[in-house]
Structure formats: structure tokens, C-alpha cells
């Protein structure tokens, strides 16, 4: 007799842009630990977005250069000012959206993107993308002074965290373990 299939909760992740725009995708909650909630999205799953002009698009999550979606896992921290993304076969080790702390409401997680994007490259270098967009958003009042300070502290905290390698290794372990499962695309 076959063992009963494991049932994983499916949640929706909503990334809001300021002043307008939103992206959302779904994933399986594969773990909850002291860091937060880990959500896996299988290759071939889609995300839908509405840009600031109101145009809607649907694409595969974590696309490679050929437009094929890849397995990915996201860490939604308990109270930290970021959301971290690991993508199987990516050109980087981990990509982070500096963001308002993710908030859960029923089966949906929502966060506001604060523009800064720290990346840990395969060669071990740490870079921060979109600093110019962050400065413009701050100047335009789209990011408050409190959010600005929290965002800059999160960037420095991640620089230290990535140097120790513990968070990076945990994310890669969760990604590898989840990619080995047979889960339907969403």
C-alpha cells in the first residue's frame, strides 16, 4: 500500500511596487523555521504582473535567458526588511529584494519593494543593484525616512550575513531539497 501523499499549503506572494505595479505568484510552503517561511515554486509555474501603466503580463517564474522558468525558493522572514530568492541554475547565488517586512493574511504574503536589490554573485562578490532607483524613490517621498533607514540597515546586515554563508547555505539546501520533490507547477 502506498504512503499517503504529503499535502503542502499553497500560498500567494504579492510584491507591490511604488507608486503602482504588482507581481504575484504562488508556491508551496516547504518549511517554517526561526528565520521565517520558505516557499518553493516549481519550474514552469507562472507569475502575473500589472505594471505602472496598467498593462498585465503572465510569465514563468525565475526565467532563464531562453525564457524558461526554473525552480525557486523564497524566504519570507518573520520581521526583517527583505525577501530573499534562490533560483536553481541562476547566474547569481541569491537575489534579495529589500522590502517592507512581509505580512501574511490568510494564504497570501504581501510586501512592498523598496528598490534596493543586493545580490551574491557566483564569484562571491556582493553587489547592490538599483541604488539610483532607491534614491529617486526616496526623493519623491515613495519611501519614508523610517523605511529608508531600515532598508540601508538591511543591506549592511545582509552583507555580513552573506559573508558568514549560513543564510546562503540554508537557502541552497531548501532549494535543492524542494527541487528533488515531485510537485505540480502552479
Short mmCIF file of C-alpha atoms in Angstrom, two decimals:
data_model
loop_
_atom_site.label_atom_id
_atom_site.label_comp_id
_atom_site.label_asym_id
_atom_site.label_seq_id
_atom_site.Cartn_x
_atom_site.Cartn_y
_atom_site.Cartn_z
CA UNK A 1 0.00 0.00 0.00
CA UNK A 2 1.40 3.42 -0.99
CA UNK A 3 2.06 6.04 1.65
CA UNK A 4 -0.39 8.95 1.60
CA UNK A 5 0.78 11.92 -0.42
CA UNK A 6 2.16 14.83 1.56
CA UNK A 7 -0.10 17.87 1.47
CA UNK A 8 1.67 21.22 1.38
CA UNK A 9 -0.01 24.57 1.86
CA UNK A 10 -0.09 26.76 -1.24
CA UNK A 11 0.29 30.50 -0.70
CA UNK A 12 0.31 33.54 -2.95
CA UNK A 13 3.18 36.02 -2.77
CA UNK A 14 2.39 39.61 -3.74
CA UNK A 15 5.23 42.05 -4.48
CA UNK A 16 3.97 45.62 -4.69
CA UNK A 17 5.87 48.41 -6.42
CA UNK A 18 5.51 52.08 -5.58
CA UNK A 19 3.76 54.18 -6.79
CA UNK A 20 2.00 51.47 -8.83
CA UNK A 21 2.53 47.95 -10.06
CA UNK A 22 2.28 44.48 -8.60
CA UNK A 23 3.60 40.96 -9.26
CA UNK A 24 2.15 37.81 -7.76
CA UNK A 25 2.94 34.12 -7.88
CA UNK A 26 2.14 31.01 -5.90
CA UNK A 27 4.28 28.48 -4.12
CA UNK A 28 4.31 25.62 -1.66
CA UNK A 29 5.23 26.28 1.97
CA UNK A 30 8.05 23.76 2.46
CA UNK A 31 9.36 24.93 5.84
CA UNK A 32 8.87 27.37 8.66
CA UNK A 33 11.82 27.95 10.96
CA UNK A 34 13.44 30.60 13.13
CA UNK A 35 14.20 32.71 10.02
CA UNK A 36 10.72 32.69 8.53
CA UNK A 37 8.62 30.90 5.94
CA UNK A 38 10.23 29.14 2.97
CA UNK A 39 8.08 28.99 -0.18
CA UNK A 40 9.05 26.82 -3.16
CA UNK A 41 7.77 27.47 -6.69
CA UNK A 42 8.35 24.66 -9.21
CA UNK A 43 9.79 25.31 -12.68
CA UNK A 44 7.09 26.14 -15.21
CA UNK A 45 4.90 27.97 -12.69
CA UNK A 46 3.74 31.45 -13.65
CA UNK A 47 3.59 34.88 -12.13
CA UNK A 48 1.29 37.68 -13.17
CA UNK A 49 2.14 41.33 -13.09
CA UNK A 50 0.49 44.66 -13.63
CA UNK A 51 2.93 47.45 -14.43
CA UNK A 52 2.52 51.11 -13.51
CA UNK A 53 0.71 51.73 -16.81
CA UNK A 54 -1.86 49.04 -16.05
CA UNK A 55 -0.54 46.51 -18.58
CA UNK A 56 -0.85 42.89 -17.43
CA UNK A 57 1.63 40.13 -18.24
CA UNK A 58 1.98 36.49 -17.28
CA UNK A 59 5.41 34.85 -17.42
CA UNK A 60 7.13 31.82 -15.95
CA UNK A 61 8.73 32.37 -12.55
CA UNK A 62 12.53 32.73 -12.44
CA UNK A 63 13.09 32.66 -16.19
CA UNK A 64 16.46 31.88 -17.70
CA UNK A 65 17.78 33.72 -20.77
CA UNK A 66 15.68 31.44 -23.03
CA UNK A 67 12.50 32.37 -21.13
CA UNK A 68 12.13 29.01 -19.37
CA UNK A 69 11.05 29.08 -15.74
CA UNK A 70 13.25 27.48 -13.11
CA UNK A 71 12.73 26.09 -9.61
CA UNK A 72 12.95 28.82 -6.99
CA UNK A 73 12.57 29.27 -3.28
CA UNK A 74 11.79 32.44 -1.37
CA UNK A 75 12.44 33.25 2.27
CA UNK A 76 9.75 35.44 3.80
CA UNK A 77 11.41 36.50 7.08
CA UNK A 78 9.46 36.93 10.31
CA UNK A 79 10.26 40.62 10.72
CA UNK A 80 13.26 41.51 8.52
CA UNK A 81 13.23 44.16 5.80
CA UNK A 82 13.91 41.84 2.86
CA UNK A 83 12.68 38.89 0.82
CA UNK A 84 15.41 36.53 -0.44
CA UNK A 85 15.21 34.47 -3.66
CA UNK A 86 17.28 31.43 -4.66
CA UNK A 87 16.89 30.11 -8.23
CA UNK A 88 18.18 26.75 -9.44
CA UNK A 89 20.81 27.25 -12.14
CA UNK A 90 20.84 31.01 -11.74
CA UNK A 91 23.66 33.35 -12.67
CA UNK A 92 23.76 34.52 -9.03
CA UNK A 93 23.70 32.62 -5.71
CA UNK A 94 20.94 34.66 -4.06
CA UNK A 95 18.97 37.76 -5.04
CA UNK A 96 17.27 39.90 -2.41
CA UNK A 97 14.51 42.45 -2.61
CA UNK A 98 14.93 44.98 0.17
CA UNK A 99 11.31 45.41 1.18
CA UNK A 100 8.87 46.13 3.95
CA UNK A 101 8.62 43.13 6.28
CA UNK A 102 6.37 40.55 4.58
CA UNK A 103 2.88 40.40 6.04
CA UNK A 104 0.68 37.33 5.98
CA UNK A 105 -3.09 37.45 5.62
CA UNK A 106 -4.69 34.03 5.28
CA UNK A 107 -2.92 32.33 2.34
CA UNK A 108 -1.28 35.49 0.99
CA UNK A 109 2.05 37.16 1.76
CA UNK A 110 2.43 40.83 0.77
CA UNK A 111 5.47 43.11 0.75
CA UNK A 112 6.39 46.47 -0.77
CA UNK A 113 9.58 46.54 -2.84
CA UNK A 114 11.95 49.29 -1.65
CA UNK A 115 14.07 49.16 -4.83
CA UNK A 116 17.46 48.08 -3.45
CA UNK A 117 18.50 44.61 -4.67
CA UNK A 118 21.53 43.01 -3.00
CA UNK A 119 22.98 40.09 -4.97
CA UNK A 120 25.54 37.50 -4.04
CA UNK A 121 27.34 36.64 -7.26
CA UNK A 122 28.78 33.21 -8.09
CA UNK A 123 32.32 34.61 -7.69
CA UNK A 124 31.48 35.59 -4.08
CA UNK A 125 31.14 39.30 -4.75
CA UNK A 126 28.32 41.26 -3.13
CA UNK A 127 26.68 43.99 -5.18
CA UNK A 128 23.64 46.19 -4.67
CA UNK A 129 21.55 46.95 -7.76
CA UNK A 130 19.09 49.80 -8.25
CA UNK A 131 20.65 52.30 -5.84
CA UNK A 132 19.70 55.05 -8.31
CA UNK A 133 16.03 53.94 -8.28
CA UNK A 134 16.14 53.86 -4.47
CA UNK A 135 17.47 57.44 -4.34
CA UNK A 136 14.77 58.66 -6.74
CA UNK A 137 12.00 56.89 -4.76
CA UNK A 138 13.29 58.40 -1.50
CA UNK A 139 13.46 61.89 -3.04
CA UNK A 140 9.93 61.50 -4.42
CA UNK A 141 8.58 60.54 -0.98
CA UNK A 142 7.67 57.00 -2.09
CA UNK A 143 9.97 55.62 0.62
CA UNK A 144 9.69 57.22 4.06
CA UNK A 145 12.69 58.22 6.18
CA UNK A 146 11.99 55.28 8.50
CA UNK A 147 11.83 52.87 5.56
CA UNK A 148 15.00 54.37 4.08
CA UNK A 149 16.95 53.78 7.30
CA UNK A 150 15.57 50.23 7.66
CA UNK A 151 16.45 49.47 4.04
CA UNK A 152 20.04 50.68 4.40
CA UNK A 153 20.46 48.71 7.64
CA UNK A 154 19.09 45.59 5.89
CA UNK A 155 21.64 45.97 3.07
CA UNK A 156 24.51 46.09 5.58
CA UNK A 157 23.08 43.24 7.65
CA UNK A 158 22.84 41.07 4.52
CA UNK A 159 26.42 41.93 3.56
CA UNK A 160 27.54 40.47 6.90
CA UNK A 161 25.09 37.55 6.70
CA UNK A 162 26.27 36.61 3.21
CA UNK A 163 29.90 36.79 4.34
CA UNK A 164 29.26 34.15 7.04
CA UNK A 165 27.46 31.99 4.47
CA UNK A 166 24.90 30.45 6.86
CA UNK A 167 21.77 32.01 5.31
CA UNK A 168 23.11 31.32 1.82
CA UNK A 169 23.71 27.64 2.63
CA UNK A 170 20.27 27.26 4.23
CA UNK A 171 18.57 28.70 1.16
CA UNK A 172 20.51 26.44 -1.18
CA UNK A 173 19.69 23.40 0.96
CA UNK A 174 15.97 24.20 0.96
CA UNK A 175 16.07 24.82 -2.82
CA UNK A 176 17.90 21.55 -3.58
CA UNK A 177 15.62 19.50 -1.31
CA UNK A 178 12.48 21.07 -2.78
CA UNK A 179 13.67 20.72 -6.39
CA UNK A 180 14.03 16.97 -5.78
CA UNK A 181 10.34 16.63 -4.99
CA UNK A 182 7.58 15.98 -7.49
CA UNK A 183 5.31 18.99 -7.11
CA UNK A 184 2.84 20.30 -9.66
CA UNK A 185 3.59 23.65 -11.23
CA UNK A 186 1.33 26.43 -10.12
#
